[in-house]
């Protein structure tokens, strides 16, 4: 097996190779660092590469493993995190001029738990400024490019997290999601991204955008990989006031078997009005058929208050972002993209914000009632494949991702096909709050039955003529 083949393997498969002593953590880390150096000048997925620290961590992992001190399936696995997760002694900028020199003294809880699990940190990943788009080519740090076609967007805001995975520059990553910022890049780059139930994974040490909408979650090339990353990082954290004190189940163990008895809701009328391309609708319909073949029962379902989605989501997100970043917004210290959007927050009144939160409560209560009849809801993640960079800034955003930020429900994107331009398409599976296991089970069953996760972007770094 070539080095390139090993780097494209799933996190689970790489862990098995390390456990069998067929490859060391040091060898895997060195291979990733060489590949980052070879291809990331074009893709721009990394903001900071922590090569020396990663190699030292990998050597330590190899010593511990050789001595029989295995910490779990992430031990020796190279990962990277979005540049808004605090990393002790490592620059953490959130791609903002206001944090250009920020070097935290402590790790975010997610980073600390990844380290405790024995993961090797390769570095920090590109993102939209402070997790809000759009990003412009003339920014100090321009946006990451899509490994499937570098002229096309990766989506935002966890752009580097998705691009690095698709290009085989890390085994797993962590991102954040306020209105789709994990799931949209995952869909555009053909990887898996999970927005867990709100409160399941600590946000302590993560730069805030909207405190009532923000989630953090894992991204990887396979559903099982995401489950392992979630396993290592979930659980109550007293440092996060929104953290839920709930037991952490064994998610990997819950993903086996078919889908007999699983009820899948399909909001057909909303999908028809969502602006999804014909290719996306065809891929989605095929995915629903595949779920039925696996034993799932498909039921029509309606998503409540979708006609009021912008009126509920926008006042909450923009007002909270403007409030949190008020001082630096008034000083004009942000980039063009963040400023253009965040200033909208000053236009909403207190009444607008309160009414939006009241609408949100109605939406949550209505959705809880709807979910009594189904176990998961499936939709397209976004409207189609990734657009050219120059078109993406003005493109409408997916209504489905934002909906599940408002409700706090778990929501996962995984590949379900490709468009005529060879760009990945994403299927989104969403479930009841704190029933992330069901979402993972449905997604894993679909992934096993389809070939989409087996395809790779065009070769970079492997072939001198690529």
mmCIF file of N, CA and C in Angstrom, residues 15-145:
data_model
loop_
_atom_site.group_PDB
_atom_site.id
_atom_site.type_symbol
_atom_site.label_atom_id
_atom_site.label_comp_id
_atom_site.label_asym_id
_atom_site.label_seq_id
_atom_site.Cartn_x
_atom_site.Cartn_y
_atom_site.Cartn_z
ATOM 1 N N UNK A 15 -5.967 3.527 12.422
ATOM 2 C CA UNK A 15 -5.780 3.078 13.791
ATOM 3 C C UNK A 15 -5.491 1.592 13.872
ATOM 4 N N UNK A 16 -6.154 0.812 13.024
ATOM 5 C CA UNK A 16 -5.909 -0.630 12.998
ATOM 6 C C UNK A 16 -4.491 -0.930 12.517
ATOM 7 N N UNK A 17 -3.996 -0.162 11.539
ATOM 8 C CA UNK A 17 -2.625 -0.356 11.077
ATOM 9 C C UNK A 17 -1.618 -0.033 12.172
ATOM 10 N N UNK A 18 -1.881 1.045 12.920
ATOM 11 C CA UNK A 18 -0.987 1.410 14.022
ATOM 12 C C UNK A 18 -1.013 0.333 15.103
ATOM 13 N N UNK A 19 -2.202 -0.150 15.448
ATOM 14 C CA UNK A 19 -2.321 -1.175 16.493
ATOM 15 C C UNK A 19 -1.624 -2.468 16.081
ATOM 16 N N UNK A 20 -1.638 -2.784 14.777
ATOM 17 C CA UNK A 20 -0.997 -4.001 14.275
ATOM 18 C C UNK A 20 0.492 -3.796 14.010
ATOM 19 N N UNK A 21 1.008 -2.621 14.296
ATOM 20 C CA UNK A 21 2.418 -2.269 14.099
ATOM 21 C C UNK A 21 2.830 -2.324 12.621
ATOM 22 N N UNK A 22 1.883 -2.125 11.734
ATOM 23 C CA UNK A 22 2.211 -2.084 10.304
ATOM 24 C C UNK A 22 2.636 -0.686 9.887
ATOM 25 N N UNK A 23 2.319 0.296 10.697
ATOM 26 C CA UNK A 23 2.768 1.666 10.495
ATOM 27 C C UNK A 23 2.835 2.314 11.876
ATOM 28 N N UNK A 24 3.738 3.236 12.053
ATOM 29 C CA UNK A 24 3.836 3.924 13.341
ATOM 30 C C UNK A 24 3.144 5.274 13.276
ATOM 31 N N UNK A 25 2.821 5.815 14.430
ATOM 32 C CA UNK A 25 2.247 7.161 14.480
ATOM 33 C C UNK A 25 3.222 8.171 13.877
ATOM 34 N N UNK A 26 4.507 7.984 14.101
ATOM 35 C CA UNK A 26 5.511 8.900 13.555
ATOM 36 C C UNK A 26 5.531 8.851 12.041
ATOM 37 N N UNK A 27 5.458 7.653 11.476
ATOM 38 C CA UNK A 27 5.459 7.528 10.014
ATOM 39 C C UNK A 27 4.212 8.169 9.412
ATOM 40 N N UNK A 28 3.070 7.957 10.046
ATOM 41 C CA UNK A 28 1.827 8.540 9.538
ATOM 42 C C UNK A 28 1.876 10.061 9.628
ATOM 43 N N UNK A 29 2.367 10.574 10.734
ATOM 44 C CA UNK A 29 2.470 12.027 10.913
ATOM 45 C C UNK A 29 3.425 12.629 9.896
ATOM 46 N N UNK A 30 4.589 12.013 9.697
ATOM 47 C CA UNK A 30 5.556 12.515 8.720
ATOM 48 C C UNK A 30 4.961 12.531 7.314
ATOM 49 N N UNK A 31 4.191 11.485 6.985
ATOM 50 C CA UNK A 31 3.580 11.426 5.654
ATOM 51 C C UNK A 31 2.574 12.556 5.456
ATOM 52 N N UNK A 32 1.785 12.843 6.500
ATOM 53 C CA UNK A 32 0.847 13.961 6.397
ATOM 54 C C UNK A 32 1.589 15.294 6.249
ATOM 55 N N UNK A 33 2.631 15.503 7.033
ATOM 56 C CA UNK A 33 3.371 16.762 6.964
ATOM 57 C C UNK A 33 4.000 16.949 5.589
ATOM 58 N N UNK A 34 4.505 15.869 4.995
ATOM 59 C CA UNK A 34 5.069 15.963 3.645
ATOM 60 C C UNK A 34 3.983 16.314 2.631
ATOM 61 N N UNK A 35 2.814 15.722 2.798
ATOM 62 C CA UNK A 35 1.725 15.999 1.853
ATOM 63 C C UNK A 35 1.213 17.437 2.014
ATOM 64 N N UNK A 36 1.109 17.904 3.257
ATOM 65 C CA UNK A 36 0.706 19.297 3.474
ATOM 66 C C UNK A 36 1.670 20.242 2.767
ATOM 67 N N UNK A 37 2.967 19.984 2.916
ATOM 68 C CA UNK A 37 3.973 20.839 2.274
ATOM 69 C C UNK A 37 3.868 20.789 0.755
ATOM 70 N N UNK A 38 3.440 19.638 0.216
ATOM 71 C CA UNK A 38 3.400 19.470 -1.235
ATOM 72 C C UNK A 38 2.167 20.094 -1.881
ATOM 73 N N UNK A 39 1.012 20.079 -1.193
ATOM 74 C CA UNK A 39 -0.224 20.462 -1.878
ATOM 75 C C UNK A 39 -0.968 21.640 -1.267
ATOM 76 N N UNK A 40 -0.647 22.032 -0.035
ATOM 77 C CA UNK A 40 -1.526 23.001 0.622
ATOM 78 C C UNK A 40 -1.265 24.443 0.220
ATOM 79 N N UNK A 41 -0.203 24.720 -0.499
ATOM 80 C CA UNK A 41 -0.042 26.072 -1.036
ATOM 81 C C UNK A 41 -1.208 26.427 -1.949
ATOM 82 N N UNK A 42 -1.726 25.444 -2.671
ATOM 83 C CA UNK A 42 -2.862 25.679 -3.566
ATOM 84 C C UNK A 42 -4.182 25.660 -2.801
ATOM 85 N N UNK A 43 -4.340 24.709 -1.884
ATOM 86 C CA UNK A 43 -5.627 24.547 -1.207
ATOM 87 C C UNK A 43 -5.820 25.499 -0.037
ATOM 88 N N UNK A 44 -4.738 25.879 0.641
ATOM 89 C CA UNK A 44 -4.793 26.850 1.738
ATOM 90 C C UNK A 44 -5.712 26.398 2.870
ATOM 91 N N UNK A 45 -5.681 25.117 3.183
ATOM 92 C CA UNK A 45 -6.564 24.621 4.237
ATOM 93 C C UNK A 45 -5.998 24.862 5.625
ATOM 94 N N UNK A 46 -4.682 24.926 5.764
ATOM 95 C CA UNK A 46 -4.051 25.152 7.066
ATOM 96 C C UNK A 46 -3.674 26.613 7.236
ATOM 97 N N UNK A 47 -3.913 27.132 8.435
ATOM 98 C CA UNK A 47 -3.415 28.443 8.834
ATOM 99 C C UNK A 47 -2.056 28.291 9.509
ATOM 100 N N UNK A 48 -1.949 27.313 10.380
ATOM 101 C CA UNK A 48 -0.721 27.044 11.127
ATOM 102 C C UNK A 48 -0.462 25.544 11.124
ATOM 103 N N UNK A 49 0.738 25.146 10.747
ATOM 104 C CA UNK A 49 1.156 23.749 10.811
ATOM 105 C C UNK A 49 2.128 23.604 11.977
ATOM 106 N N UNK A 50 1.808 22.757 12.919
ATOM 107 C CA UNK A 50 2.629 22.585 14.124
ATOM 108 C C UNK A 50 3.493 21.338 13.969
ATOM 109 N N UNK A 51 4.421 21.379 13.006
ATOM 110 C CA UNK A 51 5.171 20.191 12.621
ATOM 111 C C UNK A 51 6.007 19.635 13.772
ATOM 112 N N UNK A 52 6.791 20.481 14.424
ATOM 113 C CA UNK A 52 7.678 19.989 15.482
ATOM 114 C C UNK A 52 6.884 19.362 16.627
ATOM 115 N N UNK A 53 5.832 20.037 17.011
ATOM 116 C CA UNK A 53 5.011 19.526 18.118
ATOM 117 C C UNK A 53 4.310 18.233 17.721
ATOM 118 N N UNK A 54 3.834 18.165 16.465
ATOM 119 C CA UNK A 54 3.159 16.959 15.998
ATOM 120 C C UNK A 54 4.117 15.769 15.997
ATOM 121 N N UNK A 55 5.328 15.980 15.520
ATOM 122 C CA UNK A 55 6.300 14.888 15.492
ATOM 123 C C UNK A 55 6.661 14.434 16.904
ATOM 124 N N UNK A 56 6.798 15.384 17.817
ATOM 125 C CA UNK A 56 7.096 15.023 19.206
ATOM 126 C C UNK A 56 5.937 14.234 19.822
ATOM 127 N N UNK A 57 4.704 14.668 19.541
ATOM 128 C CA UNK A 57 3.535 13.952 20.057
ATOM 129 C C UNK A 57 3.454 12.542 19.465
ATOM 130 N N UNK A 58 3.807 12.411 18.183
ATOM 131 C CA UNK A 58 3.757 11.101 17.531
ATOM 132 C C UNK A 58 4.799 10.157 18.123
ATOM 133 N N UNK A 59 6.004 10.671 18.367
ATOM 134 C CA UNK A 59 7.045 9.849 19.000
ATOM 135 C C UNK A 59 6.584 9.388 20.379
ATOM 136 N N UNK A 60 5.956 10.297 21.130
ATOM 137 C CA UNK A 60 5.448 9.936 22.458
ATOM 138 C C UNK A 60 4.371 8.859 22.344
ATOM 139 N N UNK A 61 3.496 8.985 21.365
ATOM 140 C CA UNK A 61 2.442 7.986 21.162
ATOM 141 C C UNK A 61 3.044 6.627 20.837
ATOM 142 N N UNK A 62 4.068 6.607 19.987
ATOM 143 C CA UNK A 62 4.704 5.336 19.646
ATOM 144 C C UNK A 62 5.325 4.676 20.874
ATOM 145 N N UNK A 63 5.955 5.483 21.721
ATOM 146 C CA UNK A 63 6.553 4.933 22.949
ATOM 147 C C UNK A 63 5.468 4.343 23.863
ATOM 148 N N UNK A 64 4.377 5.094 24.021
ATOM 149 C CA UNK A 64 3.301 4.630 24.901
ATOM 150 C C UNK A 64 2.673 3.351 24.353
ATOM 151 N N UNK A 65 2.457 3.307 23.051
ATOM 152 C CA UNK A 65 1.853 2.122 22.449
ATOM 153 C C UNK A 65 2.773 0.913 22.567
ATOM 154 N N UNK A 66 4.065 1.133 22.355
ATOM 155 C CA UNK A 66 5.030 0.031 22.469
ATOM 156 C C UNK A 66 5.084 -0.514 23.896
ATOM 157 N N UNK A 67 4.820 0.346 24.874
ATOM 158 C CA UNK A 67 4.849 -0.067 26.276
ATOM 159 C C UNK A 67 3.508 -0.627 26.740
ATOM 160 N N UNK A 68 2.544 -0.755 25.808
ATOM 161 C CA UNK A 68 1.240 -1.300 26.160
ATOM 162 C C UNK A 68 0.300 -0.302 26.781
ATOM 163 N N UNK A 69 0.603 0.997 26.613
ATOM 164 C CA UNK A 69 -0.230 2.028 27.228
ATOM 165 C C UNK A 69 -1.194 2.674 26.262
ATOM 166 N N UNK A 70 -1.915 1.868 25.494
ATOM 167 C CA UNK A 70 -2.856 2.406 24.509
ATOM 168 C C UNK A 70 -3.969 3.185 25.190
ATOM 169 N N UNK A 71 -4.239 4.366 24.677
ATOM 170 C CA UNK A 71 -5.291 5.211 25.257
ATOM 171 C C UNK A 71 -6.638 5.044 24.569
ATOM 172 N N UNK A 72 -6.660 4.372 23.423
ATOM 173 C CA UNK A 72 -7.904 4.216 22.688
ATOM 174 C C UNK A 72 -7.667 4.338 21.205
ATOM 175 N N UNK A 73 -8.734 4.327 20.405
ATOM 176 C CA UNK A 73 -8.598 4.274 18.943
ATOM 177 C C UNK A 73 -8.010 5.526 18.309
ATOM 178 N N UNK A 74 -7.936 6.644 19.034
ATOM 179 C CA UNK A 74 -7.335 7.855 18.469
ATOM 180 C C UNK A 74 -5.851 7.969 18.798
ATOM 181 N N UNK A 75 -5.306 7.031 19.527
ATOM 182 C CA UNK A 75 -3.915 7.139 19.968
ATOM 183 C C UNK A 75 -2.979 7.083 18.759
ATOM 184 N N UNK A 76 -2.254 8.186 18.544
ATOM 185 C CA UNK A 76 -1.326 8.278 17.424
ATOM 186 C C UNK A 76 -1.939 8.767 16.127
ATOM 187 N N UNK A 77 -3.213 9.105 16.138
ATOM 188 C CA UNK A 77 -3.914 9.537 14.919
ATOM 189 C C UNK A 77 -3.740 11.047 14.738
ATOM 190 N N UNK A 78 -3.266 11.497 13.570
ATOM 191 C CA UNK A 78 -3.072 12.938 13.323
ATOM 192 C C UNK A 78 -4.388 13.645 12.976
ATOM 193 N N UNK A 79 -4.675 14.705 13.723
ATOM 194 C CA UNK A 79 -5.888 15.486 13.519
ATOM 195 C C UNK A 79 -5.519 16.972 13.437
ATOM 196 N N UNK A 80 -6.498 17.779 13.076
ATOM 197 C CA UNK A 80 -6.322 19.228 13.057
ATOM 198 C C UNK A 80 -7.642 19.862 13.465
ATOM 199 N N UNK A 81 -7.594 21.107 13.937
ATOM 200 C CA UNK A 81 -8.812 21.768 14.409
ATOM 201 C C UNK A 81 -8.933 23.155 13.785
ATOM 202 N N UNK A 82 -10.158 23.573 13.637
ATOM 203 C CA UNK A 82 -10.480 24.903 13.130
ATOM 204 C C UNK A 82 -9.801 25.966 14.000
ATOM 205 N N UNK A 83 -9.389 27.061 13.394
ATOM 206 C CA UNK A 83 -8.548 28.032 14.103
ATOM 207 C C UNK A 83 -9.312 28.926 15.067
ATOM 208 N N UNK A 84 -10.472 28.450 15.562
ATOM 209 C CA UNK A 84 -11.125 29.150 16.670
ATOM 210 C C UNK A 84 -11.140 28.332 17.947
ATOM 211 N N UNK A 85 -10.515 27.137 17.920
ATOM 212 C CA UNK A 85 -10.332 26.346 19.124
ATOM 213 C C UNK A 85 -9.027 26.774 19.787
ATOM 214 N N UNK A 86 -9.094 27.193 21.034
ATOM 215 C CA UNK A 86 -7.893 27.622 21.747
ATOM 216 C C UNK A 86 -6.908 26.469 21.852
ATOM 217 N N UNK A 87 -5.640 26.772 21.557
ATOM 218 C CA UNK A 87 -4.566 25.785 21.649
ATOM 219 C C UNK A 87 -3.425 26.423 22.426
ATOM 220 N N UNK A 88 -3.087 25.845 23.556
ATOM 221 C CA UNK A 88 -2.086 26.434 24.440
ATOM 222 C C UNK A 88 -0.746 26.573 23.726
ATOM 223 N N UNK A 89 -0.233 27.808 23.705
ATOM 224 C CA UNK A 89 1.055 28.065 23.105
ATOM 225 C C UNK A 89 1.055 28.110 21.597
ATOM 226 N N UNK A 90 -0.120 27.987 20.958
ATOM 227 C CA UNK A 90 -0.232 27.977 19.500
ATOM 228 C C UNK A 90 -1.177 29.090 19.071
ATOM 229 N N UNK A 91 -0.742 29.883 18.112
ATOM 230 C CA UNK A 91 -1.540 30.994 17.602
ATOM 231 C C UNK A 91 -2.964 30.542 17.289
ATOM 232 N N UNK A 92 -3.948 31.302 17.756
ATOM 233 C CA UNK A 92 -5.367 30.998 17.555
ATOM 234 C C UNK A 92 -6.065 32.283 17.137
ATOM 235 N N UNK A 93 -6.237 32.481 15.826
ATOM 236 C CA UNK A 93 -6.662 33.786 15.304
ATOM 237 C C UNK A 93 -8.128 33.875 14.922
ATOM 238 N N UNK A 94 -8.816 32.735 14.763
ATOM 239 C CA UNK A 94 -10.175 32.735 14.213
ATOM 240 C C UNK A 94 -10.228 33.526 12.899
ATOM 241 N N UNK A 95 -9.083 33.594 12.211
ATOM 242 C CA UNK A 95 -8.945 34.313 10.936
ATOM 243 C C UNK A 95 -9.447 35.754 11.040
ATOM 244 N N UNK A 96 -9.137 36.408 12.158
ATOM 245 C CA UNK A 96 -9.592 37.779 12.364
ATOM 246 C C UNK A 96 -8.418 38.695 12.692
ATOM 247 N N UNK A 97 -8.385 39.897 12.108
ATOM 248 C CA UNK A 97 -7.343 40.855 12.488
ATOM 249 C C UNK A 97 -7.376 41.202 13.970
ATOM 250 N N UNK A 98 -8.537 41.040 14.597
ATOM 251 C CA UNK A 98 -8.651 41.388 16.015
ATOM 252 C C UNK A 98 -7.942 40.377 16.919
ATOM 253 N N UNK A 99 -7.610 39.214 16.380
ATOM 254 C CA UNK A 99 -6.946 38.157 17.160
ATOM 255 C C UNK A 99 -5.636 37.731 16.501
ATOM 256 N N UNK A 100 -5.051 38.615 15.723
ATOM 257 C CA UNK A 100 -3.892 38.254 14.902
ATOM 258 C C UNK A 100 -2.716 37.754 15.727
ATOM 259 N N UNK A 101 -2.596 38.206 16.971
ATOM 260 C CA UNK A 101 -1.463 37.814 17.816
ATOM 261 C C UNK A 101 -1.888 36.984 19.022
ATOM 262 N N UNK A 102 -3.071 36.401 18.982
ATOM 263 C CA UNK A 102 -3.616 35.683 20.139
ATOM 264 C C UNK A 102 -2.959 34.309 20.310
ATOM 265 N N UNK A 103 -2.290 34.121 21.435
ATOM 266 C CA UNK A 103 -1.692 32.824 21.770
ATOM 267 C C UNK A 103 -2.258 32.402 23.121
ATOM 268 N N UNK A 104 -3.221 31.495 23.157
ATOM 269 C CA UNK A 104 -3.851 31.099 24.422
ATOM 270 C C UNK A 104 -2.864 30.400 25.363
ATOM 271 N N UNK A 105 -3.200 30.412 26.623
ATOM 272 C CA UNK A 105 -2.389 29.722 27.624
ATOM 273 C C UNK A 105 -2.991 28.374 28.006
ATOM 274 N N UNK A 106 -4.186 28.079 27.506
ATOM 275 C CA UNK A 106 -4.843 26.804 27.818
ATOM 276 C C UNK A 106 -5.571 26.295 26.581
ATOM 277 N N UNK A 107 -5.762 24.998 26.517
ATOM 278 C CA UNK A 107 -6.485 24.381 25.413
ATOM 279 C C UNK A 107 -7.993 24.496 25.607
ATOM 280 N N UNK A 108 -8.714 24.609 24.506
ATOM 281 C CA UNK A 108 -10.158 24.388 24.544
ATOM 282 C C UNK A 108 -10.419 22.972 25.051
ATOM 283 N N UNK A 109 -11.583 22.753 25.641
ATOM 284 C CA UNK A 109 -11.898 21.432 26.176
ATOM 285 C C UNK A 109 -11.807 20.349 25.115
ATOM 286 N N UNK A 110 -12.305 20.631 23.912
ATOM 287 C CA UNK A 110 -12.222 19.644 22.829
ATOM 288 C C UNK A 110 -10.771 19.282 22.542
ATOM 289 N N UNK A 111 -9.901 20.279 22.461
ATOM 290 C CA UNK A 111 -8.489 20.024 22.165
ATOM 291 C C UNK A 111 -7.852 19.221 23.293
ATOM 292 N N UNK A 112 -8.153 19.586 24.541
ATOM 293 C CA UNK A 112 -7.600 18.858 25.680
ATOM 294 C C UNK A 112 -8.043 17.402 25.667
ATOM 295 N N UNK A 113 -9.301 17.156 25.306
ATOM 296 C CA UNK A 113 -9.794 15.774 25.284
ATOM 297 C C UNK A 113 -9.196 14.983 24.126
ATOM 298 N N UNK A 114 -8.969 15.637 22.996
ATOM 299 C CA UNK A 114 -8.284 14.954 21.893
ATOM 300 C C UNK A 114 -6.861 14.575 22.303
ATOM 301 N N UNK A 115 -6.175 15.481 22.967
ATOM 302 C CA UNK A 115 -4.819 15.174 23.445
ATOM 303 C C UNK A 115 -4.850 14.025 24.450
ATOM 304 N N UNK A 116 -5.823 14.043 25.372
ATOM 305 C CA UNK A 116 -5.938 12.975 26.355
ATOM 306 C C UNK A 116 -6.169 11.621 25.675
ATOM 307 N N UNK A 117 -6.834 11.646 24.534
ATOM 308 C CA UNK A 117 -7.086 10.417 23.781
ATOM 309 C C UNK A 117 -5.872 9.970 22.980
ATOM 310 N N UNK A 118 -4.799 10.766 23.005
ATOM 311 C CA UNK A 118 -3.569 10.398 22.307
ATOM 312 C C UNK A 118 -3.474 10.881 20.881
ATOM 313 N N UNK A 119 -4.422 11.729 20.443
ATOM 314 C CA UNK A 119 -4.367 12.247 19.077
ATOM 315 C C UNK A 119 -3.172 13.181 18.912
ATOM 316 N N UNK A 120 -2.674 13.262 17.684
ATOM 317 C CA UNK A 120 -1.542 14.115 17.324
ATOM 318 C C UNK A 120 -2.081 15.340 16.603
ATOM 319 N N UNK A 121 -1.794 16.531 17.117
ATOM 320 C CA UNK A 121 -2.307 17.761 16.516
ATOM 321 C C UNK A 121 -1.357 18.259 15.427
ATOM 322 N N UNK A 122 -1.833 18.221 14.169
ATOM 323 C CA UNK A 122 -1.032 18.686 13.036
ATOM 324 C C UNK A 122 -1.041 20.202 12.900
ATOM 325 N N UNK A 123 -2.121 20.866 13.366
ATOM 326 C CA UNK A 123 -2.168 22.319 13.250
ATOM 327 C C UNK A 123 -3.580 22.854 13.271
ATOM 328 N N UNK A 124 -3.696 24.105 12.833
ATOM 329 C CA UNK A 124 -4.947 24.864 12.866
ATOM 330 C C UNK A 124 -5.430 25.115 11.439
ATOM 331 N N UNK A 125 -6.754 25.051 11.261
ATOM 332 C CA UNK A 125 -7.343 25.058 9.927
ATOM 333 C C UNK A 125 -8.061 26.363 9.595
ATOM 334 N N UNK A 126 -8.047 26.673 8.307
ATOM 335 C CA UNK A 126 -8.622 27.904 7.781
ATOM 336 C C UNK A 126 -10.134 27.959 8.030
ATOM 337 N N UNK A 127 -10.651 29.188 8.096
ATOM 338 C CA UNK A 127 -12.063 29.391 8.378
ATOM 339 C C UNK A 127 -12.473 30.791 7.920
ATOM 340 N N UNK A 128 -13.773 31.027 7.842
ATOM 341 C CA UNK A 128 -14.270 32.382 7.671
ATOM 342 C C UNK A 128 -13.985 33.173 8.941
ATOM 343 N N UNK A 129 -13.764 34.459 8.809
ATOM 344 C CA UNK A 129 -13.450 35.268 9.977
ATOM 345 C C UNK A 129 -14.521 35.118 11.056
ATOM 346 N N UNK A 130 -14.067 34.701 12.249
ATOM 347 C CA UNK A 130 -14.939 34.557 13.414
ATOM 348 C C UNK A 130 -16.164 33.711 13.112
ATOM 349 N N UNK A 131 -16.008 32.783 12.140
ATOM 350 C CA UNK A 131 -17.034 31.800 11.771
ATOM 351 C C UNK A 131 -18.238 32.405 11.063
ATOM 352 N N UNK A 132 -18.068 33.592 10.481
ATOM 353 C CA UNK A 132 -19.140 34.195 9.698
ATOM 354 C C UNK A 132 -18.620 34.558 8.310
ATOM 355 N N UNK A 133 -19.367 34.202 7.282
ATOM 356 C CA UNK A 133 -18.975 34.528 5.907
ATOM 357 C C UNK A 133 -19.526 35.864 5.490
ATOM 358 N N UNK A 134 -19.226 36.233 4.231
ATOM 359 C CA UNK A 134 -18.394 35.489 3.286
ATOM 360 C C UNK A 134 -16.916 35.808 3.462
ATOM 361 N N UNK A 135 -16.090 35.055 2.719
ATOM 362 C CA UNK A 135 -14.653 35.295 2.677
ATOM 363 C C UNK A 135 -14.305 35.753 1.263
ATOM 364 N N UNK A 136 -13.421 36.727 1.174
ATOM 365 C CA UNK A 136 -13.058 37.283 -0.121
ATOM 366 C C UNK A 136 -11.613 36.947 -0.478
ATOM 367 N N UNK A 137 -11.341 36.883 -1.769
ATOM 368 C CA UNK A 137 -10.005 36.547 -2.232
ATOM 369 C C UNK A 137 -8.965 37.575 -1.797
ATOM 370 N N UNK A 138 -9.381 38.816 -1.550
ATOM 371 C CA UNK A 138 -8.410 39.832 -1.157
ATOM 372 C C UNK A 138 -8.244 39.925 0.361
ATOM 373 N N UNK A 139 -8.854 38.980 1.120
ATOM 374 C CA UNK A 139 -8.650 38.956 2.560
ATOM 375 C C UNK A 139 -7.192 38.637 2.876
ATOM 376 N N UNK A 140 -6.777 39.013 4.089
ATOM 377 C CA UNK A 140 -5.401 38.711 4.506
ATOM 378 C C UNK A 140 -5.134 37.210 4.407
ATOM 379 N N UNK A 141 -6.116 36.419 4.780
ATOM 380 C CA UNK A 141 -6.035 34.972 4.568
ATOM 381 C C UNK A 141 -7.215 34.580 3.685
ATOM 382 N N UNK A 142 -7.008 34.433 2.398
ATOM 383 C CA UNK A 142 -8.117 34.123 1.485
ATOM 384 C C UNK A 142 -8.666 32.727 1.753
ATOM 385 N N UNK A 143 -9.851 32.432 1.217
ATOM 386 C CA UNK A 143 -10.532 31.183 1.575
ATOM 387 C C UNK A 143 -9.805 29.945 1.088
ATOM 388 N N UNK A 144 -10.031 28.841 1.804
ATOM 389 C CA UNK A 144 -9.543 27.544 1.351
ATOM 390 C C UNK A 144 -10.218 27.172 0.039
ATOM 391 N N UNK A 145 -9.526 26.359 -0.750
ATOM 392 C CA UNK A 145 -10.057 25.923 -2.042
ATOM 393 C C UNK A 145 -10.496 24.464 -1.980
#
